């Protein structure tokens, strides 16, 4: 399988970040994976030491950004650092519970090349179309007519090459994922 880079933008959320990273490391069976964490000048006690410990791990890159937090700008830094990899954008508060979930997302990306973004199902997100469904009659992949929330999304390199990066004029969180989905749909 081609390499996939997981991009996590974070700011002063040590407990959430640690749980998220542990989930990535414990629930991932994907063989060619790199984790890219972009930190926005965290000052929370223990965060700097934790980020330093991540730097010593194989296939983990930690980038620092001292500018005010901007989710889309930080994700763009991670996308650029990923080179030609497909990218999974993962919120630092995402809690992974499905072993092999990234592999399944990558497989869906290959099986459905017309899909520009593959989103994981989530139980706490603003788009109910992303809620997990266990009805056998429903397809595994559902097209969303509007947008998907970027809690855990795979953006294939073919999409990035065609659409470009996220619009970093959006500050903090919000609307940047709506905008990117609109660009992909166009």
PDB file of C-alpha atoms in Angstrom:
ATOM      1  CA  UNK A   1       0.000   0.000   0.000  1.00  0.00           C
ATOM      2  CA  UNK A   2       1.196   3.555  -0.630  1.00  0.00           C
ATOM      3  CA  UNK A   3       2.342   5.629   2.311  1.00  0.00           C
ATOM      4  CA  UNK A   4      -0.193   7.599   4.284  1.00  0.00           C
ATOM      5  CA  UNK A   5       0.651  10.516   6.559  1.00  0.00           C
ATOM      6  CA  UNK A   6      -1.621  11.307   9.486  1.00  0.00           C
ATOM      7  CA  UNK A   7      -1.675  15.039  10.225  1.00  0.00           C
ATOM      8  CA  UNK A   8      -2.719  16.205  13.703  1.00  0.00           C
ATOM      9  CA  UNK A   9      -2.868  19.930  14.484  1.00  0.00           C
ATOM     10  CA  UNK A  10      -2.847  20.592  18.230  1.00  0.00           C
ATOM     11  CA  UNK A  11      -2.715  23.353  20.789  1.00  0.00           C
ATOM     12  CA  UNK A  12      -2.553  22.884  24.567  1.00  0.00           C
ATOM     13  CA  UNK A  13      -4.577  19.674  24.760  1.00  0.00           C
ATOM     14  CA  UNK A  14      -2.086  17.216  26.235  1.00  0.00           C
ATOM     15  CA  UNK A  15      -4.627  14.701  27.531  1.00  0.00           C
ATOM     16  CA  UNK A  16      -6.555  14.654  24.275  1.00  0.00           C
ATOM     17  CA  UNK A  17      -3.422  14.557  22.131  1.00  0.00           C
ATOM     18  CA  UNK A  18      -1.891  11.700  24.127  1.00  0.00           C
ATOM     19  CA  UNK A  19      -5.106   9.658  23.849  1.00  0.00           C
ATOM     20  CA  UNK A  20      -5.328  10.384  20.121  1.00  0.00           C
ATOM     21  CA  UNK A  21      -1.681   9.476  19.415  1.00  0.00           C
ATOM     22  CA  UNK A  22      -1.945   6.317  21.536  1.00  0.00           C
ATOM     23  CA  UNK A  23      -5.009   5.371  19.498  1.00  0.00           C
ATOM     24  CA  UNK A  24      -3.109   5.891  16.255  1.00  0.00           C
ATOM     25  CA  UNK A  25      -0.195   3.807  17.480  1.00  0.00           C
ATOM     26  CA  UNK A  26      -2.356   1.057  19.015  1.00  0.00           C
ATOM     27  CA  UNK A  27      -5.200   0.756  16.497  1.00  0.00           C
ATOM     28  CA  UNK A  28      -3.239   1.112  13.297  1.00  0.00           C
ATOM     29  CA  UNK A  29      -2.198  -1.877  11.271  1.00  0.00           C
ATOM     30  CA  UNK A  30      -1.375   0.189   8.205  1.00  0.00           C
ATOM     31  CA  UNK A  31       2.155  -0.805   7.176  1.00  0.00           C
ATOM     32  CA  UNK A  32       3.372   2.455   5.616  1.00  0.00           C
ATOM     33  CA  UNK A  33       2.323   5.207   7.983  1.00  0.00           C
ATOM     34  CA  UNK A  34       3.872   8.456   9.166  1.00  0.00           C
ATOM     35  CA  UNK A  35       2.459  10.619  11.954  1.00  0.00           C
ATOM     36  CA  UNK A  36       2.932  14.396  11.634  1.00  0.00           C
ATOM     37  CA  UNK A  37       1.994  16.495  14.675  1.00  0.00           C
ATOM     38  CA  UNK A  38       1.909  20.279  14.313  1.00  0.00           C
ATOM     39  CA  UNK A  39       1.992  22.065  17.663  1.00  0.00           C
ATOM     40  CA  UNK A  40       0.978  25.704  18.043  1.00  0.00           C
ATOM     41  CA  UNK A  41       3.238  26.788  20.864  1.00  0.00           C
ATOM     42  CA  UNK A  42       1.671  24.694  23.603  1.00  0.00           C
ATOM     43  CA  UNK A  43       2.465  25.913  27.103  1.00  0.00           C
ATOM     44  CA  UNK A  44       0.437  23.384  29.106  1.00  0.00           C
ATOM     45  CA  UNK A  45       2.512  21.546  31.707  1.00  0.00           C
ATOM     46  CA  UNK A  46       3.899  18.336  30.290  1.00  0.00           C
ATOM     47  CA  UNK A  47       3.034  19.056  26.663  1.00  0.00           C
ATOM     48  CA  UNK A  48       6.548  20.070  25.613  1.00  0.00           C
ATOM     49  CA  UNK A  49       8.049  16.968  27.245  1.00  0.00           C
ATOM     50  CA  UNK A  50       5.460  14.764  25.563  1.00  0.00           C
ATOM     51  CA  UNK A  51       6.100  16.336  22.161  1.00  0.00           C
ATOM     52  CA  UNK A  52       9.827  15.854  22.708  1.00  0.00           C
ATOM     53  CA  UNK A  53       9.238  12.171  23.490  1.00  0.00           C
ATOM     54  CA  UNK A  54       7.276  11.823  20.232  1.00  0.00           C
ATOM     55  CA  UNK A  55      10.286  13.147  18.310  1.00  0.00           C
ATOM     56  CA  UNK A  56      12.274  10.084  19.371  1.00  0.00           C
ATOM     57  CA  UNK A  57       9.799   7.646  17.818  1.00  0.00           C
ATOM     58  CA  UNK A  58      10.134   6.177  14.364  1.00  0.00           C
ATOM     59  CA  UNK A  59       7.759   7.502  11.731  1.00  0.00           C
ATOM     60  CA  UNK A  60       6.741  10.483  13.911  1.00  0.00           C
ATOM     61  CA  UNK A  61       7.483  14.096  12.944  1.00  0.00           C
ATOM     62  CA  UNK A  62       6.725  17.033  15.243  1.00  0.00           C
ATOM     63  CA  UNK A  63       6.590  20.523  13.729  1.00  0.00           C
ATOM     64  CA  UNK A  64       6.277  23.700  15.777  1.00  0.00           C
ATOM     65  CA  UNK A  65       4.303  26.758  14.751  1.00  0.00           C
ATOM     66  CA  UNK A  66       4.560  29.875  16.901  1.00  0.00           C
ATOM     67  CA  UNK A  67       1.856  31.826  15.088  1.00  0.00           C
ATOM     68  CA  UNK A  68      -1.645  32.077  16.564  1.00  0.00           C
ATOM     69  CA  UNK A  69      -3.529  28.795  16.109  1.00  0.00           C
ATOM     70  CA  UNK A  70      -4.978  28.285  12.652  1.00  0.00           C
ATOM     71  CA  UNK A  71      -6.229  24.761  11.960  1.00  0.00           C
ATOM     72  CA  UNK A  72      -6.144  24.931   8.174  1.00  0.00           C
ATOM     73  CA  UNK A  73      -2.690  26.565   8.053  1.00  0.00           C
ATOM     74  CA  UNK A  74      -1.307  23.870  10.343  1.00  0.00           C
ATOM     75  CA  UNK A  75      -2.952  21.084   8.342  1.00  0.00           C
ATOM     76  CA  UNK A  76      -1.432  22.607   5.197  1.00  0.00           C
ATOM     77  CA  UNK A  77       2.007  22.474   6.833  1.00  0.00           C
ATOM     78  CA  UNK A  78       1.414  18.811   7.556  1.00  0.00           C
ATOM     79  CA  UNK A  79       0.231  18.148   3.993  1.00  0.00           C
ATOM     80  CA  UNK A  80       3.389  19.763   2.621  1.00  0.00           C
ATOM     81  CA  UNK A  81       5.539  17.739   5.040  1.00  0.00           C
ATOM     82  CA  UNK A  82       3.784  14.566   3.837  1.00  0.00           C
ATOM     83  CA  UNK A  83       5.376  14.880   0.408  1.00  0.00           C
ATOM     84  CA  UNK A  84       3.414  12.741  -2.064  1.00  0.00           C
ATOM     85  CA  UNK A  85       1.604  10.686   0.586  1.00  0.00           C
ATOM     86  CA  UNK A  86      -2.152  10.482   0.894  1.00  0.00           C
ATOM     87  CA  UNK A  87      -3.132  12.404   4.035  1.00  0.00           C
ATOM     88  CA  UNK A  88      -5.418  11.609   6.936  1.00  0.00           C
ATOM     89  CA  UNK A  89      -6.427  14.766   8.796  1.00  0.00           C
ATOM     90  CA  UNK A  90      -7.142  13.760  12.379  1.00  0.00           C
ATOM     91  CA  UNK A  91      -8.398  16.055  15.128  1.00  0.00           C
ATOM     92  CA  UNK A  92      -6.362  15.894  18.325  1.00  0.00           C
ATOM     93  CA  UNK A  93      -9.547  15.019  20.205  1.00  0.00           C
ATOM     94  CA  UNK A  94     -10.433  12.072  17.963  1.00  0.00           C
ATOM     95  CA  UNK A  95     -10.732   8.793  19.811  1.00  0.00           C
ATOM     96  CA  UNK A  96      -9.971   5.862  17.543  1.00  0.00           C
ATOM     97  CA  UNK A  97     -11.866   2.689  18.321  1.00  0.00           C
ATOM     98  CA  UNK A  98     -11.762   0.681  15.094  1.00  0.00           C
ATOM     99  CA  UNK A  99      -8.673  -1.444  14.604  1.00  0.00           C
ATOM    100  CA  UNK A 100      -7.659  -1.199  10.958  1.00  0.00           C
ATOM    101  CA  UNK A 101      -9.798   1.876  10.350  1.00  0.00           C
ATOM    102  CA  UNK A 102      -7.124   3.718   8.373  1.00  0.00           C
ATOM    103  CA  UNK A 103      -6.580   0.664   6.194  1.00  0.00           C
ATOM    104  CA  UNK A 104     -10.329   0.529   5.530  1.00  0.00           C
ATOM    105  CA  UNK A 105     -10.382   4.234   4.629  1.00  0.00           C
ATOM    106  CA  UNK A 106      -7.464   3.750   2.228  1.00  0.00           C
ATOM    107  CA  UNK A 107      -9.173   0.713   0.680  1.00  0.00           C
ATOM    108  CA  UNK A 108     -12.361   2.759   0.144  1.00  0.00           C
ATOM    109  CA  UNK A 109     -10.289   5.478  -1.504  1.00  0.00           C
ATOM    110  CA  UNK A 110      -8.954   2.919  -3.986  1.00  0.00           C
ATOM    111  CA  UNK A 111     -12.325   1.234  -4.579  1.00  0.00           C
ATOM    112  CA  UNK A 112     -14.123   4.577  -5.016  1.00  0.00           C
ATOM    113  CA  UNK A 113     -11.627   6.817  -6.853  1.00  0.00           C
ATOM    114  CA  UNK A 114     -14.420   9.288  -7.685  1.00  0.00           C
ATOM    115  CA  UNK A 115     -14.630  10.189  -3.977  1.00  0.00           C
ATOM    116  CA  UNK A 116     -12.392  13.155  -3.260  1.00  0.00           C
ATOM    117  CA  UNK A 117     -12.518  12.764   0.537  1.00  0.00           C
ATOM    118  CA  UNK A 118     -13.195   9.678   2.648  1.00  0.00           C
ATOM    119  CA  UNK A 119     -14.521  10.444   6.154  1.00  0.00           C
ATOM    120  CA  UNK A 120     -14.633   8.036   9.059  1.00  0.00           C
ATOM    121  CA  UNK A 121     -17.904   7.532  10.850  1.00  0.00           C
ATOM    122  CA  UNK A 122     -18.114   9.525  14.073  1.00  0.00           C
ATOM    123  CA  UNK A 123     -20.436   9.531  17.038  1.00  0.00           C
ATOM    124  CA  UNK A 124     -20.030  13.196  17.969  1.00  0.00           C
ATOM    125  CA  UNK A 125     -20.053  15.390  14.908  1.00  0.00           C
ATOM    126  CA  UNK A 126     -22.304  18.052  13.414  1.00  0.00           C
ATOM    127  CA  UNK A 127     -23.139  16.048  10.301  1.00  0.00           C
ATOM    128  CA  UNK A 128     -25.526  13.170  11.124  1.00  0.00           C
ATOM    129  CA  UNK A 129     -24.646  11.566   7.794  1.00  0.00           C
ATOM    130  CA  UNK A 130     -21.289  10.701   9.392  1.00  0.00           C
ATOM    131  CA  UNK A 131     -22.860   8.776  12.275  1.00  0.00           C
ATOM    132  CA  UNK A 132     -22.078   5.075  12.336  1.00  0.00           C
ATOM    133  CA  UNK A 133     -24.850   2.912  10.933  1.00  0.00           C
ATOM    134  CA  UNK A 134     -25.116  -0.805  11.369  1.00  0.00           C
ATOM    135  CA  UNK A 135     -27.897  -1.539   8.930  1.00  0.00           C
ATOM    136  CA  UNK A 136     -26.784  -4.267   6.477  1.00  0.00           C
ATOM    137  CA  UNK A 137     -28.846  -2.758   3.653  1.00  0.00           C
ATOM    138  CA  UNK A 138     -26.890   0.506   3.706  1.00  0.00           C
ATOM    139  CA  UNK A 139     -23.698   0.938   1.727  1.00  0.00           C
ATOM    140  CA  UNK A 140     -20.399   1.305   3.552  1.00  0.00           C
ATOM    141  CA  UNK A 141     -19.597   4.437   1.560  1.00  0.00           C
ATOM    142  CA  UNK A 142     -22.266   7.117   1.396  1.00  0.00           C
ATOM    143  CA  UNK A 143     -21.995  10.264  -0.653  1.00  0.00           C
ATOM    144  CA  UNK A 144     -22.738  13.414   1.301  1.00  0.00           C
ATOM    145  CA  UNK A 145     -24.447  16.157  -0.690  1.00  0.00           C
ATOM    146  CA  UNK A 146     -22.944  18.968   1.387  1.00  0.00           C
ATOM    147  CA  UNK A 147     -19.804  18.406   3.408  1.00  0.00           C
ATOM    148  CA  UNK A 148     -18.088  16.188   5.928  1.00  0.00           C
ATOM    149  CA  UNK A 149     -16.590  17.323   9.211  1.00  0.00           C
ATOM    150  CA  UNK A 150     -12.819  16.950   9.309  1.00  0.00           C
ATOM    151  CA  UNK A 151     -12.629  14.898  12.510  1.00  0.00           C
ATOM    152  CA  UNK A 152     -10.966  12.013  10.669  1.00  0.00           C
ATOM    153  CA  UNK A 153     -10.773  12.266   6.880  1.00  0.00           C
ATOM    154  CA  UNK A 154      -8.535  10.754   4.250  1.00  0.00           C
ATOM    155  CA  UNK A 155      -7.640  13.156   1.468  1.00  0.00           C
ATOM    156  CA  UNK A 156      -6.019  11.236  -1.381  1.00  0.00           C
ATOM    157  CA  UNK A 157      -3.000  12.868  -2.985  1.00  0.00           C
ATOM    158  CA  UNK A 158      -4.959  12.950  -6.277  1.00  0.00           C
ATOM    159  CA  UNK A 159      -7.440  15.309  -4.569  1.00  0.00           C
ATOM    160  CA  UNK A 160      -4.727  17.521  -3.098  1.00  0.00           C
ATOM    161  CA  UNK A 161      -2.972  17.696  -6.474  1.00  0.00           C
ATOM    162  CA  UNK A 162      -6.195  18.733  -8.178  1.00  0.00           C
ATOM    163  CA  UNK A 163      -7.825  20.980  -5.553  1.00  0.00           C
ATOM    164  CA  UNK A 164      -4.805  22.282  -3.624  1.00  0.00           C
ATOM    165  CA  UNK A 165      -4.448  23.037   0.058  1.00  0.00           C
ATOM    166  CA  UNK A 166      -7.049  24.230   2.542  1.00  0.00           C
ATOM    167  CA  UNK A 167      -7.866  27.936   2.614  1.00  0.00           C
ATOM    168  CA  UNK A 168      -5.938  29.245   5.620  1.00  0.00           C
ATOM    169  CA  UNK A 169      -7.890  32.501   5.784  1.00  0.00           C
ATOM    170  CA  UNK A 170     -10.274  30.643   8.091  1.00  0.00           C
ATOM    171  CA  UNK A 171      -9.099  31.077  11.670  1.00  0.00           C
ATOM    172  CA  UNK A 172      -9.317  28.670  14.597  1.00  0.00           C
ATOM    173  CA  UNK A 173     -11.802  25.867  13.793  1.00  0.00           C
ATOM    174  CA  UNK A 174     -14.784  25.937  11.516  1.00  0.00           C
ATOM    175  CA  UNK A 175     -15.863  26.513   7.936  1.00  0.00           C
ATOM    176  CA  UNK A 176     -12.466  25.481   6.572  1.00  0.00           C
ATOM    177  CA  UNK A 177     -13.734  21.910   6.124  1.00  0.00           C
ATOM    178  CA  UNK A 178     -16.974  23.188   4.547  1.00  0.00           C
ATOM    179  CA  UNK A 179     -14.944  25.256   2.105  1.00  0.00           C
ATOM    180  CA  UNK A 180     -12.609  22.410   1.195  1.00  0.00           C
ATOM    181  CA  UNK A 181     -15.537  20.050   0.582  1.00  0.00           C
ATOM    182  CA  UNK A 182     -17.092  22.674  -1.692  1.00  0.00           C
ATOM    183  CA  UNK A 183     -13.825  22.957  -3.641  1.00  0.00           C
ATOM    184  CA  UNK A 184     -13.631  19.157  -3.980  1.00  0.00           C
ATOM    185  CA  UNK A 185     -17.252  18.947  -5.114  1.00  0.00           C
ATOM    186  CA  UNK A 186     -16.636  21.618  -7.776  1.00  0.00           C
TER     187      UNK A 186
END
